[in-house]
mmCIF file of C-alpha atoms in Angstrom:
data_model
loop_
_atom_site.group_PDB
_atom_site.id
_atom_site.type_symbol
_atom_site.label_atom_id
_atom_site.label_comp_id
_atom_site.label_asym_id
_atom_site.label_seq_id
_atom_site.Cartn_x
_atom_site.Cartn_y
_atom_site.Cartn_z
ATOM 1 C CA UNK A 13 96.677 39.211 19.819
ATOM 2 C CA UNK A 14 93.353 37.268 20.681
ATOM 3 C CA UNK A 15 90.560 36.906 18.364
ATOM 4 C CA UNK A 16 88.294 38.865 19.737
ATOM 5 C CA UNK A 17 90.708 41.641 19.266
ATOM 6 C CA UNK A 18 91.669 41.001 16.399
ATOM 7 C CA UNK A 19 88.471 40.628 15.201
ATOM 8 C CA UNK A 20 87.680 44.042 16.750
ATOM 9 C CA UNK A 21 90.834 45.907 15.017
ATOM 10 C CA UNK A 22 90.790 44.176 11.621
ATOM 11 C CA UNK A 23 86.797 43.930 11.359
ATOM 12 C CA UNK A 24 86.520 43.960 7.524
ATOM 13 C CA UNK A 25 83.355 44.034 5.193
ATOM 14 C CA UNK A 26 83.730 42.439 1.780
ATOM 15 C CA UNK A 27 85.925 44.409 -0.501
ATOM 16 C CA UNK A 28 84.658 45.898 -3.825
ATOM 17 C CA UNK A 29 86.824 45.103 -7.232
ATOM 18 C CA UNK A 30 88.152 45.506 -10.345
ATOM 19 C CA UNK A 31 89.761 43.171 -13.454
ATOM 20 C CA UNK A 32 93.028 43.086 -13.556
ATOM 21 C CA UNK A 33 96.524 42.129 -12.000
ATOM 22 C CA UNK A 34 100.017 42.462 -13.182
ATOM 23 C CA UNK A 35 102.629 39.858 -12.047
ATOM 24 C CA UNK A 36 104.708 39.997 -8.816
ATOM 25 C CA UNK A 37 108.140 40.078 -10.903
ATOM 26 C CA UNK A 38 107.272 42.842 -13.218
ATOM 27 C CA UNK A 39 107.153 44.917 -10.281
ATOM 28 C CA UNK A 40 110.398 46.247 -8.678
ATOM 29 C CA UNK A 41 110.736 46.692 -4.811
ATOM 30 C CA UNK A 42 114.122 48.228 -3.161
ATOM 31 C CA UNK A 43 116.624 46.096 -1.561
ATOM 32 C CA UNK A 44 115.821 44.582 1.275
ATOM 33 C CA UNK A 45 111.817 44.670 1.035
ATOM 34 C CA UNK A 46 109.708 41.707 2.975
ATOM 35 C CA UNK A 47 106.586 40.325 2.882
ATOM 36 C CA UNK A 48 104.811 41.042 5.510
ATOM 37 C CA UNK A 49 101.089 40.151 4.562
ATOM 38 C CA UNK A 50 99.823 38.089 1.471
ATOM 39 C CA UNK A 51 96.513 37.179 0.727
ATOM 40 C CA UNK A 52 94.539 36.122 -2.696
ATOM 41 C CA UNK A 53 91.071 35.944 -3.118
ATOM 42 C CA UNK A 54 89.787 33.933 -6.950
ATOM 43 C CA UNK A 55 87.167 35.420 -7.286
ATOM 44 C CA UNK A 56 87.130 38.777 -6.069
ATOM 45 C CA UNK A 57 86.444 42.406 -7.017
ATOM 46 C CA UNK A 58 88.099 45.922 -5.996
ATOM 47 C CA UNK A 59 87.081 49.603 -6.801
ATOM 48 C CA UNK A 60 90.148 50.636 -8.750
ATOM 49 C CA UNK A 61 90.469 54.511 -7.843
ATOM 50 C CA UNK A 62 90.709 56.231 -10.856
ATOM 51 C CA UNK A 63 91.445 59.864 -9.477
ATOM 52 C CA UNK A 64 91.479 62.188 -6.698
ATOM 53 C CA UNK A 65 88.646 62.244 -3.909
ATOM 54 C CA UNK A 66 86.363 65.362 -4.894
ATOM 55 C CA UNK A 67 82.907 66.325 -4.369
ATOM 56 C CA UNK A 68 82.564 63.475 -1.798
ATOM 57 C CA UNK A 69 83.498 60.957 -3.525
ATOM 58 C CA UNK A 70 86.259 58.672 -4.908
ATOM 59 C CA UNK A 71 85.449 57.579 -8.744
ATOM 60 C CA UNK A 72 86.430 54.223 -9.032
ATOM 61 C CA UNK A 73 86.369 51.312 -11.632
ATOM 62 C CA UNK A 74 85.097 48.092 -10.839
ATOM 63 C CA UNK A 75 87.127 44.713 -11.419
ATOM 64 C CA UNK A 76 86.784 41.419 -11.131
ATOM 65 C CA UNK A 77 88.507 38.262 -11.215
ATOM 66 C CA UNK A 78 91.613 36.712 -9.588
ATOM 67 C CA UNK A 79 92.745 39.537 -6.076
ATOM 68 C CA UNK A 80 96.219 39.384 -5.172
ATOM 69 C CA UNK A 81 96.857 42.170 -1.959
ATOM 70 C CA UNK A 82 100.696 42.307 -0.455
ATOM 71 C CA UNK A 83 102.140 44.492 2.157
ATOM 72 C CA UNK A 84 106.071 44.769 1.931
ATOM 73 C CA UNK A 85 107.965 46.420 4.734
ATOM 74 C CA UNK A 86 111.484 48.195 3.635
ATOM 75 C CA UNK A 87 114.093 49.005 6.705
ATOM 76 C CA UNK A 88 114.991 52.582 6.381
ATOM 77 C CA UNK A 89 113.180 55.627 5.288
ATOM 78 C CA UNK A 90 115.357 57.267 3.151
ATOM 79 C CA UNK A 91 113.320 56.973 0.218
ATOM 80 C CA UNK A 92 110.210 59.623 -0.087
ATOM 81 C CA UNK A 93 106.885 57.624 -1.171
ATOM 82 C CA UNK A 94 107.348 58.968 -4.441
ATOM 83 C CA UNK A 95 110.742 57.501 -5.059
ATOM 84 C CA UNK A 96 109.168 54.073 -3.738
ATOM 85 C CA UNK A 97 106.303 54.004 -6.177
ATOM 86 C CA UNK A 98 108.050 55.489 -9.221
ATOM 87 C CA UNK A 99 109.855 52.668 -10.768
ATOM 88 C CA UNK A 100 106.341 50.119 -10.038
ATOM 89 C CA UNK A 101 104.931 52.945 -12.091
ATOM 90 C CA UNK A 102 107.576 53.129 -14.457
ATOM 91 C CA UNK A 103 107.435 48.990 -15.042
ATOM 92 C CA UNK A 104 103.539 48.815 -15.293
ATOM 93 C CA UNK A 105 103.978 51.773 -17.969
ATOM 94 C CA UNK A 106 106.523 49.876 -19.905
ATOM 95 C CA UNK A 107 104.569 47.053 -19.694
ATOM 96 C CA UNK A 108 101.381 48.435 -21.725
ATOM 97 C CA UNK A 109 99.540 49.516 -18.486
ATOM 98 C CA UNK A 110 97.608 53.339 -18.550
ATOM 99 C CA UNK A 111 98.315 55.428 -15.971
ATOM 100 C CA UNK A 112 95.098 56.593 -14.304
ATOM 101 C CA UNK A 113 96.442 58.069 -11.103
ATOM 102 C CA UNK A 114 99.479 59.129 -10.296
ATOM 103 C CA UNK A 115 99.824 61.537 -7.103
ATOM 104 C CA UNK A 116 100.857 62.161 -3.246
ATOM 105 C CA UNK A 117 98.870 62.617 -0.322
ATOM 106 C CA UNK A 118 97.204 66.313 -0.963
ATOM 107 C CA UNK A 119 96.520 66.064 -4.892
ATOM 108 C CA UNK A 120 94.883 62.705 -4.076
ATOM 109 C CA UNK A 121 92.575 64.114 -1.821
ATOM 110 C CA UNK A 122 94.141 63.435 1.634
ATOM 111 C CA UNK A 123 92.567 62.539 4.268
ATOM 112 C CA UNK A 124 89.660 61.106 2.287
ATOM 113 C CA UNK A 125 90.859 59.526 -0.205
ATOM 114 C CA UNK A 126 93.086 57.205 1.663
ATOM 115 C CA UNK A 127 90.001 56.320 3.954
ATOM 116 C CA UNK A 128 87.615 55.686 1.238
ATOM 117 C CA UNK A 129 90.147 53.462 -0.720
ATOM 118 C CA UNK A 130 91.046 49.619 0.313
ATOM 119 C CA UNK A 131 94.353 49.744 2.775
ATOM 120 C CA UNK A 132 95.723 47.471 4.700
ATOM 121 C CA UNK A 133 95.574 48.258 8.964
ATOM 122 C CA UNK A 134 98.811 48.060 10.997
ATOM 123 C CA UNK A 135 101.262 46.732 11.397
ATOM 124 C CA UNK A 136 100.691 45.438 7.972
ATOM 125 C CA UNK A 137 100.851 48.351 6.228
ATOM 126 C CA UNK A 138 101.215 52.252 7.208
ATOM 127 C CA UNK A 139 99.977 55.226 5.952
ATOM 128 C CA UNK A 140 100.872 58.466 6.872
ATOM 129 C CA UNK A 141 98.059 60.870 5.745
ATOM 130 C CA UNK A 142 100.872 63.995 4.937
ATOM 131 C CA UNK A 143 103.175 61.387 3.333
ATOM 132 C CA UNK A 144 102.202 58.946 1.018
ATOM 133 C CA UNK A 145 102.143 58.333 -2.937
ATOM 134 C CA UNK A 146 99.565 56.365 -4.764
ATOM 135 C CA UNK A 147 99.285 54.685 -8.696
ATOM 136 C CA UNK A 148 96.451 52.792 -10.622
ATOM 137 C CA UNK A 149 97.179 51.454 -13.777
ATOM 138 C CA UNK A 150 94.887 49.397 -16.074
ATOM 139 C CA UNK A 151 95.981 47.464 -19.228
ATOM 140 C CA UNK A 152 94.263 46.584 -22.435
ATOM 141 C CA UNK A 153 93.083 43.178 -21.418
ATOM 142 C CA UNK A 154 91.741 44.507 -18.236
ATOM 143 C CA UNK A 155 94.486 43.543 -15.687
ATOM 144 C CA UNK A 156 94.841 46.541 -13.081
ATOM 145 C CA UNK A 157 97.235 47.242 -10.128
ATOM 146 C CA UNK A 158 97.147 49.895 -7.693
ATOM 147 C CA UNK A 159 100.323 50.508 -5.597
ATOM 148 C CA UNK A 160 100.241 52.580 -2.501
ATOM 149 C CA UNK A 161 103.719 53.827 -0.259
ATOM 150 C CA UNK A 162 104.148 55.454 2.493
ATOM 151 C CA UNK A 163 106.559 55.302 5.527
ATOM 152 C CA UNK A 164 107.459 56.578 9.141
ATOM 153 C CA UNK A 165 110.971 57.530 10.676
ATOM 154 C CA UNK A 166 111.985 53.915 10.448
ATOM 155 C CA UNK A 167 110.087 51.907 8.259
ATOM 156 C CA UNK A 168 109.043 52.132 4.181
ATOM 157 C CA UNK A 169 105.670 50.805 3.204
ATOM 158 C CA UNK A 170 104.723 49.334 0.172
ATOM 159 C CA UNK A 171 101.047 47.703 -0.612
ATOM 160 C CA UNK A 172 100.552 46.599 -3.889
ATOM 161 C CA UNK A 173 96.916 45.291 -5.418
ATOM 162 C CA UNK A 174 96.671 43.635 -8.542
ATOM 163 C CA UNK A 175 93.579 42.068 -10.045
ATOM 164 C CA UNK A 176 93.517 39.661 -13.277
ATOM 165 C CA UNK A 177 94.447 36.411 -14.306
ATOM 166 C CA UNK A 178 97.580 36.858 -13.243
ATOM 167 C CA UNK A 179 97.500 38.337 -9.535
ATOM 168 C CA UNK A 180 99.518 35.628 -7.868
ATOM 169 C CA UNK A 181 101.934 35.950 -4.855
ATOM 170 C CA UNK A 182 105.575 37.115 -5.350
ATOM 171 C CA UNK A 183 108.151 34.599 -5.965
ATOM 172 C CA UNK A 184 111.079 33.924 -3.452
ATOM 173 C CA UNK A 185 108.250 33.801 -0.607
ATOM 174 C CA UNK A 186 106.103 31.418 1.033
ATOM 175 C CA UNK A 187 102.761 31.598 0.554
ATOM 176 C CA UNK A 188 100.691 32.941 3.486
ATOM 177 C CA UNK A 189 97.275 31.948 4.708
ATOM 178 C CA UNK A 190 94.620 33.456 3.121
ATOM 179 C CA UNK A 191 92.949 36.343 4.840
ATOM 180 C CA UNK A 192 89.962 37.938 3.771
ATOM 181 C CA UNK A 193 89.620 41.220 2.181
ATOM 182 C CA UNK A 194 87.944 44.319 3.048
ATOM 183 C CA UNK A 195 87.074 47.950 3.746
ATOM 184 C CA UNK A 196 89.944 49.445 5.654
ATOM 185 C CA UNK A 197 90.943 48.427 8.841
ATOM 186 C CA UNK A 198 92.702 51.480 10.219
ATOM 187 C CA UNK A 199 92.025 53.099 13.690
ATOM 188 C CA UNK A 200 90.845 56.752 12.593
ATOM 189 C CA UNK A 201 88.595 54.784 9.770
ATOM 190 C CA UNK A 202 87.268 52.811 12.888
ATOM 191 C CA UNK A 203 86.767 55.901 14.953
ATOM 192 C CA UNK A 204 84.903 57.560 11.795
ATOM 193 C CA UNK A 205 82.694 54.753 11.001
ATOM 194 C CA UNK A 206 81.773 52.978 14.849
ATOM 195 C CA UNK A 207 82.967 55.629 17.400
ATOM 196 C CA UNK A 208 85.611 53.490 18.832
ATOM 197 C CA UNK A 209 88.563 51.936 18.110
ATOM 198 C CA UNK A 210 91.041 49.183 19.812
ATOM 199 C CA UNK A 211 94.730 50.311 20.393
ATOM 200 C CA UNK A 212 96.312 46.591 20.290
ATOM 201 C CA UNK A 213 99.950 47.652 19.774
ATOM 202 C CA UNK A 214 99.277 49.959 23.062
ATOM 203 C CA UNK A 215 100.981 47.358 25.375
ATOM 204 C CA UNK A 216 102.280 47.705 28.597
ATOM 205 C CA UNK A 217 104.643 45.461 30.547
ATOM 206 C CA UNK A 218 103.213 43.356 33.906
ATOM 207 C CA UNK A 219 102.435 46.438 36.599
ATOM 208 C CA UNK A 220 103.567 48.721 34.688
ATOM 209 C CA UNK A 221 101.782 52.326 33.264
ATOM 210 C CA UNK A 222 104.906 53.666 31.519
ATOM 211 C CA UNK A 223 104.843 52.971 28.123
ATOM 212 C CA UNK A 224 108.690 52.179 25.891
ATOM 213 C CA UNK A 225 110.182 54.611 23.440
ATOM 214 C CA UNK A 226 109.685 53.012 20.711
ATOM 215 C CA UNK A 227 106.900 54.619 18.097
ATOM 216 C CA UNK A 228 103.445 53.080 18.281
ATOM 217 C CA UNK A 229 101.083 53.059 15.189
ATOM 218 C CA UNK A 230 97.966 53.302 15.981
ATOM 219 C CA UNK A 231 98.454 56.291 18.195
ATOM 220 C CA UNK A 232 100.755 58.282 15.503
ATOM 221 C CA UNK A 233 97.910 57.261 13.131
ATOM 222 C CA UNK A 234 95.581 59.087 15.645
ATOM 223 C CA UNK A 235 97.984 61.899 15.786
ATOM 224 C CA UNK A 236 97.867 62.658 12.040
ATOM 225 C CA UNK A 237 94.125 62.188 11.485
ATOM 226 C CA UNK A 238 93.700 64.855 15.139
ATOM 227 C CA UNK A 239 96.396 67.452 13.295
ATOM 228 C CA UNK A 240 94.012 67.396 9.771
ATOM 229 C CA UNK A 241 90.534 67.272 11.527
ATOM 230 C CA UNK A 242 90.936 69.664 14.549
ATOM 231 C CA UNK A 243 87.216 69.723 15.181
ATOM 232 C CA UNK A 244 87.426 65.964 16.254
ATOM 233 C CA UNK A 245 88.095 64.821 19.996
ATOM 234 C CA UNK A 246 89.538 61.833 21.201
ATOM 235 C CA UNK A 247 89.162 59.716 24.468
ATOM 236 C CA UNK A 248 91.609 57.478 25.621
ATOM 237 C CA UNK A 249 90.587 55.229 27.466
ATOM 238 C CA UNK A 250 92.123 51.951 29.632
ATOM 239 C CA UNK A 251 90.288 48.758 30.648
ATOM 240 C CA UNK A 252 91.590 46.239 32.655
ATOM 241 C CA UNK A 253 90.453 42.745 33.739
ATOM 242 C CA UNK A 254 88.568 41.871 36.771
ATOM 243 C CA UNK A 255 91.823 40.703 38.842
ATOM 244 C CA UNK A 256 91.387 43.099 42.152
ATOM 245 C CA UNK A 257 88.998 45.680 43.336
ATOM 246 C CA UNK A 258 87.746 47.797 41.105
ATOM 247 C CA UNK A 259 89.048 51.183 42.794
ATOM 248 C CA UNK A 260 92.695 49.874 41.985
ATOM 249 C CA UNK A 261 91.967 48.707 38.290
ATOM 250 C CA UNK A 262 90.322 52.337 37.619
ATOM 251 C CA UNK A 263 93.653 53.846 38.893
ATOM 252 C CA UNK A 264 95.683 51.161 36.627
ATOM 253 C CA UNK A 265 93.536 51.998 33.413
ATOM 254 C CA UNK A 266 93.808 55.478 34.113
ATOM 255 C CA UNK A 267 97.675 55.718 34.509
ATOM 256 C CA UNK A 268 97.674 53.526 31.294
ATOM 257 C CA UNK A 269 95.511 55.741 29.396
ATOM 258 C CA UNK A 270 97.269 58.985 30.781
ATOM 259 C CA UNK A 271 100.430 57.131 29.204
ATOM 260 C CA UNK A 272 98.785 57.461 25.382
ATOM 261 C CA UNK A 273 97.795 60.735 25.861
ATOM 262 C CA UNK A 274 101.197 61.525 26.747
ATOM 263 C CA UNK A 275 102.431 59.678 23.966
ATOM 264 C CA UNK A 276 100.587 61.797 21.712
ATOM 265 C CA UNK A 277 101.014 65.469 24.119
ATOM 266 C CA UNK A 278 104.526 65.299 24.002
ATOM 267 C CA UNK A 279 105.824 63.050 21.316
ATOM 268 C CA UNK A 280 103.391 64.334 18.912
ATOM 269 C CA UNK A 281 102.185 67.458 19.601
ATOM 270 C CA UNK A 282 98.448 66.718 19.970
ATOM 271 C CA UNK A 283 96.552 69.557 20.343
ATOM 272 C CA UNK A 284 95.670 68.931 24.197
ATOM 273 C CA UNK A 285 92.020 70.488 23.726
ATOM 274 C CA UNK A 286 91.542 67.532 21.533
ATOM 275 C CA UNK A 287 92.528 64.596 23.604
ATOM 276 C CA UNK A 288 91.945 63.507 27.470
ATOM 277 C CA UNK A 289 91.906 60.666 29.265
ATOM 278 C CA UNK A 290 89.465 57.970 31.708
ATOM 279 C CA UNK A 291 90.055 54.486 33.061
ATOM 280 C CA UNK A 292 86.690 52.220 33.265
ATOM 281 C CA UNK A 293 88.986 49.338 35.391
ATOM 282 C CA UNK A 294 86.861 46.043 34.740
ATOM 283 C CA UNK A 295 83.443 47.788 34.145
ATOM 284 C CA UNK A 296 83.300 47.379 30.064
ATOM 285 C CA UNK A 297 84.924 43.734 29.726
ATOM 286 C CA UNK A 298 84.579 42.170 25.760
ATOM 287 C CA UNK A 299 85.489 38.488 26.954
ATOM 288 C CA UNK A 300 85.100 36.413 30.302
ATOM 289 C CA UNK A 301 87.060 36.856 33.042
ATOM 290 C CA UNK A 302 86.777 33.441 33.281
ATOM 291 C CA UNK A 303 89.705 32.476 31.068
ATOM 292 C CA UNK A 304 93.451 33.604 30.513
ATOM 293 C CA UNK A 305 92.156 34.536 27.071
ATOM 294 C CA UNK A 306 89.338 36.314 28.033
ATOM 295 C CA UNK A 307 91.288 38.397 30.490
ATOM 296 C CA UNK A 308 94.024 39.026 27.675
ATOM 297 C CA UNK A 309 91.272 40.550 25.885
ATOM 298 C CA UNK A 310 89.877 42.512 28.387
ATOM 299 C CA UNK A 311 93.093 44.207 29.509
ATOM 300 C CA UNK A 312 93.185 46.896 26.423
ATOM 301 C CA UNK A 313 93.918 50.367 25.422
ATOM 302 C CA UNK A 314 90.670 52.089 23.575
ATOM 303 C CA UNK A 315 90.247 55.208 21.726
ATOM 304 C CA UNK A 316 86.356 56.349 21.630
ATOM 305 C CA UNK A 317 85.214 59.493 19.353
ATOM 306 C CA UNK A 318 83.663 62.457 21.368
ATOM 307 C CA UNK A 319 82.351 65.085 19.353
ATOM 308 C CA UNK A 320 82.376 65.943 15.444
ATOM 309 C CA UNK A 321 81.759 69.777 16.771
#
């Protein structure tokens, strides 16, 4: 992915905090989990949520001190998200931790509360908005953790948060770069918030407008967010760079963008009144053409908000 679309799809304001962190190996993962995303911030905050999203708005407790954020990934999806988060739940309660929250997707508030809370974007981490389970715990000296599963027909999801002296990276792992945290990442939290998003896992192979059979995030994540807000409308739209004229590119973004709606016609059951499709060929480039880089860049997948109506 190039940097200025990563920087596009992962664009990330500061993240607000709260004290608090419970160690990696008091918290049990199934068989099999990885690491897929590690990053620590000393010092940081985070808005612990505390309950459901009502009213508006998410309560939340501020923390501060040492951040530790992980994303595990779990082959299989056998387990529901409640069977993933139980036994963290279970440990932090055994441990002396309070149970704030403790609910799945529709008694925490849905759609809105997993957009107003900190969550990693894809691949990272993925959150179904009719399937996931989420825990906060706090303990007496302040340490907090929030744990948040979910999972698709292949994959389990696991993010865990913990804030507190002793928020540290799992053992049995390397430690990862530091990346920075933020407000969420996510494509229909992009859509909401700037009116367009970037599809970078949208990919297509060289000449080609077909897209592969595997299952592509971003677009089920636009799926699921179109199915609980059918008063939103979506544009796909292709780009491509300046290579050619510009009367073949428009047909090549087109096809490409046709492809995505497709993807989400057929394979998802989009509601078709909410979704279409347009091709802008080289007219809306984000880099130079100049460069191999810049044309990476410029040859993209976009999904643009049309009406709130």
């Amino acid at each position: 992915m190039t940097t200025i679309t990563r920087r596009r799809a992962r664009a990330f304001a500061l993240c607000a905090v709260m004290a608090g962190g419970a160690a990696a190996q008091d918290l049990p993962l199934p068989e099999g989990a990885e690491r897929g995303f590690a990053t620590v911030q000393d010092p940081g905050a985070y808005a612990l949520p505390t309950g459901p999203f009502a009213d508006g708005a998410l309560p939340v407790r501020r923390a501060e001190g040492r951040v530790s954020v992980e994303a595990w990934q779990i082959p299989g999806a056998e387990r529901t998200p409640f069977q993933l988060a139980a036994p963290i739940r279970d440990t932090l309660r055994a441990s002396g931790f309070e149970i704030l929250l403790d609910c799945p997707a529709r008694a925490c508030g849905g759609f809105d509360f997993r957009f107003a809370t900190l969550v990693l974007p894809p691949p990272e981490m993925f959150v179904s908005l009719s399937a996931y389970h989420f825990v906060s715990a706090l303990a007496p000296d302040g340490r907090a953790v929030s744990v948040l599963a979910s999972r698709d027909s292949a994959m389990s999801y696991v993010q865990i948060i913990r804030v507190g002296a002793e928020a540290s990276a799992s053992p049995g792992t390397a430690p990862l770069s530091p990346r920075p945290l933020g407000t969420p990442g996510d494509i229909p939290g992009q859509l909401e918030q700037q009116g367009f998003a970037v599809l970078s896992d949208v990919v297509f192979a060289f000449g080609s407008s077909e897209l592969g059979t595997e299952e592509i995030a971003s677009l089920d994540a636009i799926a699921d967010w179109l199915a609980l807000n059918p008063n939103r409308k979506v544009l796909i739209v292709g780009h491509t760079d300046a290579t050619g004229s510009l009367d073949a590119n428009r047909a090549v973004s087109l096809s490409r963008a046709q492809s995505a709606v497709r993807y989400l016609r057929e394979r998802r059951g989009t509601n078709p009144a909410q979704i279409a499709a347009e091709g802008a060929g080289y007219m809306a480039p984000v880099a130079s053409n100049l460069t191999p880089e810049g044309r990476e860049a410029n040859r993209r997948v976009e999904a643009v908000l049309l009406s709130t109506e």
